[in-house]
Amino acid sequence: MKHAPLITLALLTPCSVHAQDNAGGPAPTIIVTGTGLGQPPGAPAYGSVEIDRARLVDNAPGRIENLLADVAGFQQFRRSDSRSSNPSNQGATLRALGGNASSRTLVLLDGVPVADPFFGYIPFSAIVPDRLSSVRVTRGGGIGPFGAGAVAGTIELSSATRDALPAFSASAFTGSRDATEVAASITPDLGNGYASLSGRWDRGDGFQTTPRSQRVSATTPAAYESWSANLRAVAPLSASAEVQFRATLFEDRRTLRFRGADSMSQGQDASIRLVSRGPWQVDALAYLQARNFSNIVISATSFRKSLDQRNTPSTGIGGKLELRPPVGADHVLRIGADTRFAQGDMMEDAYNANLAANPLTARRHAGGKQVTTGLFVEDDWTPPAFDGRLVLTAGARADHWSISDASFRSVGPTGVVTSTSNFPDRSDWAFSGRAGALYRVNEALSLRAAAYSGFRLPTLNELYRPFVVFPITTQANAALKPEKLKGAEAGLELHPAKGVDLAATLFVNRLDNAIANVTVAPNTRQRQNVDAVLARGIELTASAALTPHLSLSASYAYSHSKVDAPGTALDGLAPAQSPRHSASATAMWTVENVFSLSGTVRYVGRQYEDDLQTDTLPDALTVDGFARFPIGRTVSLIGRAENIFDARVVTRNAGGSIDLGTPRTLWIGVRIGG
């Protein structure tokens, strides 16, 4: 038959499909990867740490934010994970540049920014680790595509590719405090492509975040319930081009500290991506985010409702176009544009919690819009005279940003307007760039150096939404300026023996106009721009495959951070929520990818809750464990243990009012097909 049907599906490199073309000869090979364009040759000049799929699948907590702590220097605003933290606290940062509930690190999933358009937090509970193929963490500011916001680094999450996804997989766990976790996925082949539908649901009665000595009748455990569903489809358009589609739905509900202190976050995200690997390489994507958040604040003295942040709808729309034209074997040129639009509104009701009737006192509304549009160019040059041992890279961005249609309005219980403000529109240009060099001295030693700059707009949350965490009230500030970072680093990578990799990086970063919660009166703070946060330190990583079955990995970060604000009370102090020392180490023993044992030790040093260094969070050392035993051809019995020795982890300390992190938590369950 002249036009033979396809008999082999090309689902992932190096798998391929050969068809007969109309002339009877072989057609081009069709390769479907489900990934973006490859890393350019200059990317290693900026240094990065990768978390591989084996670690993402086999781990104790089963939560992406805990796994990111494998990279020393990663932190959230609080030490809590996504089961026992207010979602709006889940900002991600690196290099101890100061605690902030909005992310200073750009987090991408398959090239799409995932931060909430209003708050800037990361919906960690909706990101399931075993649906990823890898996580790449680059500490240090600046990136070409979607570069705005990457002042502390970039976290790139990549979806699992077809070869890592069985046709069907499922898991079910039961854990301490009546916790349950259930997940399943199906991944059928569709023509020359594939689709993957997955979901996860988990719940638990939660643990007491309040120390025993501070509990009252209204104190309640941190109960949680969340679910997420994800559809991803990949299809070829030609032998060198493919289209990728993703849709994610999620909802997360939590109760923190007091009965009735309930929060809810939800989202509906979708993206479509075109990747072409022809002579002109193309990476084009567009995305849409619809998010919402609600939160009830309970008074810590009367235990009545003081605030109902009943509705915070937000929308994010964006896209990027990256082109890599054929400019010769010695150069990889990237040019393109990206844009992001964010709109959000806060609607909340305030109550008099001191009266038994708990009457309404005010209805408040605030909101605004933000648009950032950037152009970028970057070139990686491999001079032929050095036989591929030297790579030079340099790039620049120009971003135009605007903040508009911003307002605040407060209405009394009778409907009378008590306060109204319409904030002036603002816009400006921001210019940033980066340059680096990588020199491979020999097979055992590589040297690298880089310098970079970047910027981050204040989020709508920072600009317009105040919040209360008893006994502290934090005011918004509509006049906040963008943060701007300048940094430099130098490092080396050693490969002293087969399977052994060592790396060290020295860095210095300066974050000008750093947004911080600044004390302005007793129990009152305001978001303000401080002159700068200066961070310098060293980062060490190591990995070793000691035997075919035993591997070790470790990471350590020393970050000496201080506020540079001459003439203020903050000058010379450490930024809030910034530990000087952090470390993580994991040992893993596997046999033929079916039997696995691992243990992880993590340490985080002392840090301060507040800007004036009056409230201390002590250091903490935790140990986790994981075991997987095959009980059938595709079925495994799994045991997981978090904080095995029940270490006390203080996550908040406001004048002695303390919250605690995850205590000892044990899980037992089964996994099918994965």
XYZ file of C-alpha atoms in Angstrom:
674
model
C 0.000 0.000 0.000
C 1.509 3.276 -1.126
C 0.267 5.399 1.803
C 1.019 3.113 4.731
C -0.558 4.044 8.074
C 1.599 5.048 11.009
C 2.356 1.974 13.068
C 4.571 3.468 15.765
C 3.681 6.540 17.813
C 6.254 9.241 18.431
C 5.625 10.307 21.959
C 8.967 11.410 23.293
C 12.542 11.759 22.203
C 14.123 9.507 21.108
C 10.962 7.665 20.085
C 9.943 8.559 16.536
C 7.505 7.878 13.735
C 8.466 7.236 10.111
C 5.710 7.548 7.527
C 5.614 7.349 3.737
C 5.296 10.675 2.004
C 3.192 11.211 -1.108
C 6.125 10.346 -3.351
C 6.589 7.000 -1.681
C 9.825 7.959 0.120
C 10.312 8.289 3.844
C 8.576 11.264 5.433
C 10.330 13.432 8.003
C 10.615 11.925 11.459
C 7.867 13.131 13.789
C 9.094 13.735 17.325
C 6.713 14.827 20.075
C 8.464 15.884 23.273
C 5.934 17.875 25.287
C 8.758 20.189 26.370
C 9.912 23.665 25.455
C 13.045 24.623 23.580
C 16.256 23.362 25.116
C 18.426 25.379 27.465
C 20.856 27.597 25.512
C 24.577 26.783 25.912
C 25.179 29.808 28.151
C 22.573 28.851 30.777
C 25.118 27.052 33.045
C 27.008 30.337 33.420
C 24.301 31.483 35.840
C 24.386 28.353 37.953
C 21.392 26.211 38.803
C 20.266 23.209 40.835
C 17.997 20.521 39.410
C 15.582 18.277 41.289
C 15.082 15.148 39.189
C 11.980 13.030 38.712
C 13.124 10.250 41.035
C 13.183 12.728 43.900
C 9.877 14.303 42.862
C 8.128 10.919 42.891
C 9.675 9.335 46.001
C 9.619 11.735 48.952
C 8.076 12.023 52.388
C 5.907 15.169 52.284
C 4.485 14.823 48.768
C 4.345 18.623 48.480
C 6.346 20.728 46.062
C 7.203 23.502 48.531
C 8.906 20.989 50.840
C 10.908 19.552 47.954
C 12.055 23.011 46.902
C 13.699 23.218 50.321
C 16.214 20.672 48.951
C 17.772 23.778 47.404
C 19.266 25.595 50.379
C 18.301 29.248 50.328
C 14.737 28.637 49.145
C 12.158 30.024 51.550
C 8.581 31.117 51.859
C 7.335 34.035 53.947
C 6.496 31.479 56.660
C 8.137 28.136 57.425
C 4.717 26.431 57.188
C 3.770 24.273 54.220
C 0.573 24.576 52.193
C -1.493 22.586 54.698
C -1.022 24.959 57.626
C -0.238 28.373 56.195
C -2.505 31.102 54.950
C -2.306 30.824 51.139
C -1.437 34.523 50.811
C 1.804 33.842 52.742
C 3.169 31.485 50.089
C 5.571 33.819 48.359
C 8.795 32.220 47.130
C 12.209 33.820 47.445
C 15.889 32.888 47.405
C 19.164 34.214 48.813
C 17.676 35.722 52.008
C 16.631 38.973 50.344
C 13.968 39.513 52.980
C 10.707 37.805 53.812
C 7.817 38.878 51.643
C 4.444 37.252 51.112
C 4.727 38.112 47.408
C 7.165 36.099 45.343
C 10.538 37.611 44.541
C 11.318 34.439 42.601
C 9.771 33.905 39.191
C 8.021 30.501 39.190
C 7.203 29.029 35.772
C 5.265 25.881 34.890
C 5.994 24.832 31.312
C 7.051 28.419 30.659
C 3.932 30.028 32.191
C 4.135 32.235 35.322
C 2.002 30.664 38.070
C 1.932 33.417 40.730
C -1.467 34.742 41.758
C -2.263 37.936 39.755
C -3.406 39.882 42.853
C -1.284 38.547 45.714
C 1.810 37.186 43.998
C 1.710 33.962 46.048
C 2.298 30.524 44.533
C -0.596 27.993 44.704
C 1.671 25.196 45.883
C -1.171 22.824 46.768
C -2.186 22.738 43.077
C 1.288 21.672 41.889
C 1.621 17.888 42.262
C 5.298 16.802 42.332
C 4.875 13.446 40.610
C 3.281 15.182 37.604
C 6.619 16.910 36.936
C 9.713 15.669 35.160
C 12.148 18.083 36.787
C 12.545 21.338 38.685
C 15.327 23.738 37.788
C 16.208 26.417 40.360
C 18.434 29.304 39.284
C 19.464 31.522 42.181
C 20.176 35.048 41.011
C 18.169 37.651 39.166
C 17.383 38.132 35.544
C 16.037 35.907 32.791
C 15.151 36.568 29.166
C 11.551 35.471 28.563
C 9.141 36.611 31.281
C 12.077 38.287 33.027
C 10.040 40.789 35.019
C 9.832 39.600 38.634
C 12.928 37.391 38.685
C 14.816 39.503 41.222
C 15.718 36.579 43.487
C 15.944 33.859 40.846
C 13.822 31.551 38.770
C 12.122 28.221 39.465
C 11.264 26.343 36.277
C 8.810 23.460 36.660
C 8.560 21.048 33.717
C 5.672 18.631 33.256
C 6.380 14.922 33.101
C 6.923 13.724 29.563
C 5.220 10.748 27.946
C 7.899 8.179 28.748
C 7.518 8.914 32.470
C 3.727 8.571 32.495
C 2.127 5.120 32.550
C -1.195 4.653 30.826
C -2.804 4.537 34.281
C -1.533 5.340 37.739
C -3.150 5.840 41.113
C -2.212 6.213 44.748
C -4.002 6.325 48.072
C -2.593 7.233 51.487
C -3.849 7.544 55.009
C -1.921 9.493 57.584
C -1.762 10.956 61.041
C -4.696 13.004 62.320
C -7.190 11.355 59.973
C -5.408 12.580 56.857
C -6.231 11.190 53.418
C -4.552 11.681 50.055
C -5.857 10.178 46.804
C -4.510 10.749 43.283
C -4.997 9.192 39.841
C -4.073 9.814 36.226
C -4.726 8.366 32.794
C -2.436 9.057 29.827
C -3.734 7.623 26.541
C -1.939 7.897 23.217
C -3.894 10.008 20.758
C -2.683 9.707 17.175
C 0.899 10.894 17.142
C 0.487 12.733 20.431
C -0.918 12.088 23.865
C -3.169 13.493 26.554
C -2.908 13.211 30.307
C -5.749 13.750 32.754
C -4.862 13.755 36.441
C -6.326 14.755 39.772
C -5.510 14.809 43.462
C -7.650 15.249 46.581
C -6.331 15.479 50.088
C -7.707 16.420 53.462
C -6.805 16.205 57.128
C -8.064 17.214 60.565
C -4.755 19.019 60.961
C -2.431 19.605 63.886
C -2.471 22.244 66.588
C -0.403 25.163 65.325
C -0.836 26.859 68.717
C 1.439 25.810 71.606
C -0.447 24.073 74.414
C 0.156 26.948 76.853
C -1.543 29.432 74.485
C -4.628 27.417 73.554
C -8.121 28.589 74.445
C -11.587 27.170 73.871
C -11.685 28.683 70.378
C -8.351 27.178 69.358
C -8.665 24.562 66.647
C -6.299 22.382 64.596
C -5.234 23.491 61.127
C -7.733 21.434 59.141
C -7.361 21.451 55.367
C -9.009 20.091 52.238
C -7.829 20.660 48.684
C -8.293 19.230 45.221
C -6.822 19.878 41.811
C -7.461 18.534 38.313
C -5.173 18.903 35.344
C -5.515 18.165 31.628
C -2.457 18.319 29.400
C -2.418 17.419 25.717
C 0.437 17.414 23.203
C 0.019 16.966 19.458
C 2.395 17.305 16.474
C 1.757 19.905 13.816
C 4.627 18.792 11.617
C 7.882 16.899 11.862
C 9.418 19.776 13.846
C 6.491 21.551 15.495
C 3.998 20.659 18.182
C 1.218 22.292 20.153
C 0.817 21.871 23.930
C -2.358 22.622 25.876
C -2.867 22.735 29.627
C -5.926 23.371 31.825
C -5.843 23.307 35.619
C -8.646 23.660 38.164
C -7.968 23.817 41.895
C -9.521 24.705 45.220
C -7.954 24.826 48.661
C -9.696 25.341 52.014
C -7.923 25.759 55.361
C -8.695 26.669 58.958
C -5.948 28.334 60.973
C -5.580 28.822 64.728
C -9.197 29.700 65.677
C -12.551 28.113 64.923
C -14.113 30.007 62.032
C -10.802 31.393 60.723
C -11.373 29.839 57.324
C -9.623 30.629 54.051
C -10.360 29.550 50.513
C -8.312 29.881 47.344
C -9.310 28.640 43.921
C -8.198 28.949 40.343
C -8.968 28.088 36.739
C -5.871 28.317 34.544
C -5.368 27.525 30.874
C -2.460 27.884 28.464
C -1.553 26.947 24.911
C 1.982 26.708 23.577
C 3.524 26.281 20.148
C 7.048 24.904 19.952
C 8.916 24.595 16.670
C 12.404 23.118 16.380
C 12.975 23.947 12.734
C 15.738 26.210 11.391
C 13.860 29.125 12.955
C 13.096 27.829 16.436
C 9.917 29.223 17.996
C 8.436 29.135 21.481
C 5.082 30.959 21.594
C 2.522 30.730 24.363
C -0.561 32.422 25.750
C -2.245 31.909 29.095
C -5.263 32.884 31.165
C -5.669 32.774 34.947
C -8.904 33.261 36.904
C -8.287 33.218 40.643
C -10.147 34.013 43.851
C -9.366 34.153 47.547
C -11.394 34.623 50.712
C -10.351 34.750 54.343
C -12.069 35.261 57.707
C -10.070 36.844 60.512
C -11.068 35.927 64.074
C -10.211 38.259 66.946
C -7.600 36.752 69.256
C -9.234 38.408 72.276
C -13.009 38.065 71.766
C -12.810 35.138 69.262
C -15.458 36.789 67.104
C -15.195 37.662 63.455
C -13.271 40.901 62.943
C -12.811 40.810 59.174
C -14.339 38.895 56.281
C -12.195 39.172 53.164
C -15.102 37.635 51.326
C -14.055 38.003 47.716
C -10.766 38.774 45.958
C -11.275 37.920 42.293
C -8.308 38.432 39.990
C -7.451 37.799 36.366
C -4.102 37.259 34.726
C -3.579 37.251 30.963
C -0.237 36.995 29.223
C 1.912 35.556 26.528
C 5.343 35.432 25.023
C 7.013 34.926 21.671
C 10.619 33.749 21.514
C 12.507 33.277 18.246
C 15.871 31.621 17.746
C 16.958 32.452 14.184
C 19.712 30.455 12.441
C 22.761 32.694 12.922
C 25.511 30.090 12.680
C 26.840 27.180 14.655
C 28.749 29.407 17.091
C 25.774 31.500 18.231
C 22.370 30.890 19.781
C 20.398 34.111 19.444
C 17.117 34.602 21.316
C 14.837 37.530 20.564
C 11.272 38.094 21.559
C 8.591 39.841 23.546
C 6.360 39.027 26.484
C 3.451 40.690 28.231
C 1.481 40.252 31.441
C -1.811 41.834 32.485
C -3.167 41.580 36.031
C -6.442 42.891 37.393
C -7.805 42.313 40.867
C -10.362 43.529 43.389
C -10.574 43.186 47.143
C -14.006 43.164 48.768
C -14.085 42.823 52.543
C -16.365 43.487 55.484
C -15.115 44.721 58.874
C -16.899 43.871 62.128
C -16.787 45.087 65.721
C -15.493 41.967 67.435
C -15.728 43.559 70.892
C -19.532 43.523 70.919
C -21.487 40.321 71.393
C -23.723 41.245 68.445
C -20.597 41.402 66.254
C -22.052 44.232 64.092
C -20.798 45.221 60.656
C -18.767 48.450 60.750
C -17.551 48.917 57.183
C -17.548 47.492 53.687
C -14.333 48.112 51.797
C -13.324 47.722 48.171
C -9.914 48.224 46.562
C -8.365 47.211 43.286
C -6.415 48.122 40.212
C -4.705 46.963 37.047
C -1.114 46.281 36.061
C 0.466 45.726 32.657
C 4.091 44.806 31.954
C 5.348 44.428 28.380
C 8.946 43.633 27.592
C 11.319 43.119 24.689
C 14.372 40.922 25.121
C 17.444 39.817 23.218
C 20.155 37.403 24.296
C 23.068 35.769 22.515
C 25.221 32.815 23.549
C 28.558 32.665 21.734
C 30.855 29.645 21.701
C 34.137 30.945 20.210
C 35.527 28.233 17.911
C 39.097 29.004 18.981
C 38.403 27.411 22.377
C 37.036 24.100 21.002
C 33.750 24.504 22.858
C 35.322 25.040 26.267
C 34.311 28.716 26.516
C 30.776 30.088 26.290
C 29.976 33.800 26.565
C 26.414 35.005 27.027
C 24.783 38.418 27.286
C 21.246 39.736 27.119
C 19.135 42.812 27.713
C 15.498 43.624 28.406
C 13.373 46.748 28.121
C 10.067 46.613 30.025
C 7.269 49.145 30.056
C 5.012 48.889 33.100
C 1.853 50.661 34.170
C -0.431 50.707 37.213
C -3.885 52.133 36.543
C -7.560 52.335 37.591
C -6.555 51.992 41.250
C -8.966 53.004 43.970
C -10.035 52.443 47.571
C -13.549 52.935 48.928
C -15.047 52.368 52.374
C -18.770 52.442 53.130
C -20.336 52.476 56.585
C -23.013 50.022 57.733
C -25.774 52.446 56.673
C -24.397 52.831 53.167
C -22.719 56.197 53.707
C -19.334 56.557 51.990
C -16.748 57.183 54.731
C -13.570 57.149 52.658
C -12.681 57.125 49.006
C -9.403 57.449 47.111
C -8.599 57.306 43.424
C -4.882 56.785 42.987
C -3.052 58.365 40.054
C -2.053 56.171 37.149
C 1.671 55.437 36.952
C 3.939 54.079 34.243
C 7.622 53.922 33.404
C 10.327 51.932 31.648
C 12.683 49.489 33.336
C 15.903 48.318 31.710
C 17.781 45.233 32.837
C 20.339 42.796 31.566
C 22.681 39.981 32.357
C 26.017 38.652 31.150
C 27.985 35.554 31.991
C 30.898 33.345 31.046
C 31.466 29.607 31.379
C 34.927 28.111 30.935
C 35.511 24.366 31.045
C 39.125 24.046 32.132
C 39.023 20.283 31.696
C 36.622 17.417 32.276
C 36.957 17.824 36.041
C 36.702 21.610 36.449
C 34.478 24.393 35.132
C 34.564 28.067 36.093
C 31.745 30.560 35.686
C 30.913 34.171 36.462
C 27.857 36.348 35.908
C 26.373 39.761 36.584
C 22.720 40.732 36.263
C 19.966 43.181 37.086
C 16.206 42.882 37.333
C 13.048 44.471 38.697
C 9.721 43.548 40.302
C 6.518 45.547 40.426
C 4.718 45.699 43.783
C 1.659 43.475 43.636
C -1.882 44.767 43.878
C -1.984 43.149 47.303
C 1.040 45.112 48.534
C -0.335 48.336 47.113
C -3.933 48.214 48.296
C -4.723 45.409 50.789
C -3.991 45.719 54.532
C -4.011 42.620 56.746
C -4.062 41.623 60.404
C -2.211 38.781 62.111
C -2.865 39.339 65.817
C -1.652 41.522 67.366
C -0.054 43.177 64.309
C -1.881 45.262 61.710
C 0.002 45.763 58.432
C -1.088 48.676 56.274
C -0.992 48.783 52.482
C 0.853 51.529 50.602
C -0.373 52.716 47.206
C 2.853 54.688 46.637
C 5.242 51.712 46.589
C 7.961 51.822 43.935
C 9.289 48.812 41.986
C 12.131 46.818 43.478
C 15.381 46.816 41.491
C 18.184 44.296 41.863
C 21.851 44.334 40.898
C 24.009 41.294 41.494
C 27.147 39.404 40.624
C 28.422 35.899 41.320
C 31.298 33.576 40.576
C 31.446 29.826 40.908
C 33.091 26.582 40.042
C 31.981 23.027 39.383
C 34.144 20.018 40.184
C 33.815 16.436 38.972
C 36.634 14.733 40.905
C 35.390 11.216 40.209
C 32.780 9.459 38.154
C 29.330 10.192 39.550
C 30.589 12.905 41.927
C 29.591 16.541 41.336
C 30.517 19.490 43.541
C 29.694 23.164 43.037
C 30.296 26.423 44.877
C 28.995 29.933 44.228
C 29.993 33.240 45.820
C 27.413 35.984 45.346
C 26.564 39.552 46.214
C 23.097 40.997 45.541
C 21.672 44.432 46.225
C 17.906 44.921 46.167
C 17.094 48.630 45.957
C 13.670 49.905 47.053
C 13.089 46.573 48.794
C 9.483 46.277 49.952
C 9.302 45.435 53.659
C 6.766 45.502 56.472
C 8.124 48.429 58.495
C 7.098 49.161 62.088
C 5.500 52.633 62.259
C 3.772 52.376 65.670
C 3.202 49.756 68.387
C 1.540 46.728 66.771
C 1.348 48.592 63.465
C 3.435 48.095 60.347
C 3.245 49.488 56.854
C 4.576 48.193 53.580
C 7.372 50.567 52.630
C 10.334 50.763 50.292
C 13.547 50.612 52.305
C 16.708 51.935 50.686
C 18.160 48.497 49.988
C 18.745 44.956 51.193
C 22.315 43.771 50.701
C 22.877 40.000 50.578
C 26.207 38.264 50.171
C 27.139 34.687 50.790
C 28.109 31.296 49.486
C 26.116 28.343 48.156
C 27.436 24.795 48.077
C 25.923 21.745 46.400
C 27.109 18.169 46.149
C 25.854 14.915 44.699
C 27.403 11.489 44.475
C 26.366 8.133 43.064
C 28.401 6.018 45.488
C 27.177 2.693 44.117
C 24.649 1.708 41.458
C 22.049 1.747 44.239
C 23.166 4.422 46.721
C 23.201 8.162 46.018
C 23.738 11.245 48.159
C 22.887 14.894 47.594
C 23.374 17.959 49.757
C 22.984 21.710 49.645
C 24.106 24.512 51.978
C 23.633 28.276 51.829
C 25.215 30.952 53.969
C 23.548 34.314 53.384
C 24.686 37.400 55.245
C 21.852 39.854 54.644
C 21.355 43.306 56.090
C 19.232 46.359 55.496
C 21.143 49.313 54.073
C 19.046 52.311 55.159
C 21.249 55.007 56.750
C 19.512 57.213 59.284
C 16.728 54.714 60.062
C 16.194 52.198 62.852
C 16.527 49.400 60.305
C 20.037 50.206 59.142
C 22.354 47.254 59.608
C 19.632 44.886 60.826
C 18.842 41.563 59.188
C 15.733 41.588 56.973
C 12.717 39.834 58.442
C 12.337 36.122 57.702
C 15.939 35.750 56.480
C 17.987 32.921 58.026
C 21.751 33.119 57.791
C 22.224 29.344 57.466
C 20.164 26.708 55.671
C 21.057 23.179 54.634
C 19.541 19.990 53.271
C 20.921 16.484 52.676
C 19.297 13.349 51.241
C 20.495 9.759 51.013
C 18.609 7.437 48.652
C 18.935 3.710 48.051
C 17.101 2.234 45.075
C 17.015 -1.166 43.422
C 15.862 -1.372 39.810
C 13.533 1.578 40.333
C 11.058 -0.568 42.288
C 12.523 -0.623 45.797
C 13.463 2.683 47.377
C 14.585 3.980 50.770
C 15.536 7.572 51.496
C 16.128 9.933 54.373
C 16.333 13.733 54.356
C 17.783 16.060 56.981
C 16.979 19.778 56.806
C 18.250 22.660 58.886
C 17.149 26.279 58.920
C 18.926 28.810 61.082
C 17.547 31.405 63.437
C 15.665 34.262 61.853
C 13.526 37.193 62.927
C 9.796 37.631 62.523
C 9.920 41.427 62.377
C 11.935 44.276 60.942
C 13.309 45.404 64.344
C 14.631 41.973 65.364
C 12.495 41.772 68.505
C 10.760 38.449 67.770
C 13.005 35.453 67.148
C 12.247 32.259 65.276
C 14.690 29.652 66.649
C 16.628 27.354 64.369
C 15.116 23.993 63.500
C 16.403 20.563 62.426
C 13.978 18.051 60.902
C 14.347 14.523 59.529
C 12.059 12.864 56.953
C 11.955 9.285 55.706
C 10.514 7.395 52.737
C 10.208 3.714 51.825
C 8.715 1.965 48.770
C 8.361 -1.827 48.562
C 6.974 -3.709 45.538
C 4.055 -6.024 46.353
C 3.164 -6.817 42.746
C 4.305 -6.154 39.215
C 2.892 -2.620 39.179
C 1.855 -2.141 42.821
C 4.001 -0.736 45.621
C 3.498 -0.309 49.339
C 4.740 3.093 50.512
C 5.560 4.511 53.914
C 6.282 8.201 54.502
C 7.422 9.972 57.660
C 7.651 13.735 58.115
C 9.581 15.290 61.027
C 10.377 11.869 62.431
C 11.774 13.178 65.729
C 8.903 15.653 66.238
C 11.139 18.724 66.274
C 9.529 21.983 67.370
C 9.453 24.351 64.361
C 8.321 27.889 65.193
C 6.738 29.471 62.122
C 5.472 32.758 63.639
C 6.310 34.762 66.739
C 4.478 38.060 67.208
C 5.282 39.346 70.676
C 5.224 35.822 72.052
C 2.099 34.715 70.164
C 3.500 31.628 68.453
C 2.537 29.321 65.607
C 4.151 25.940 65.047
C 4.989 23.924 61.945
C 4.302 20.316 60.998
C 4.886 17.838 63.856
C 5.635 14.148 63.345
C 3.331 12.923 60.571
C 3.217 9.306 59.360
C 1.681 7.997 56.125
C 0.997 4.540 54.726
C -0.405 3.831 51.285
C -0.218 2.097 47.936
C 0.758 3.241 44.475
C -0.278 1.581 41.228
C 1.550 2.040 37.967
C 3.919 4.846 38.859
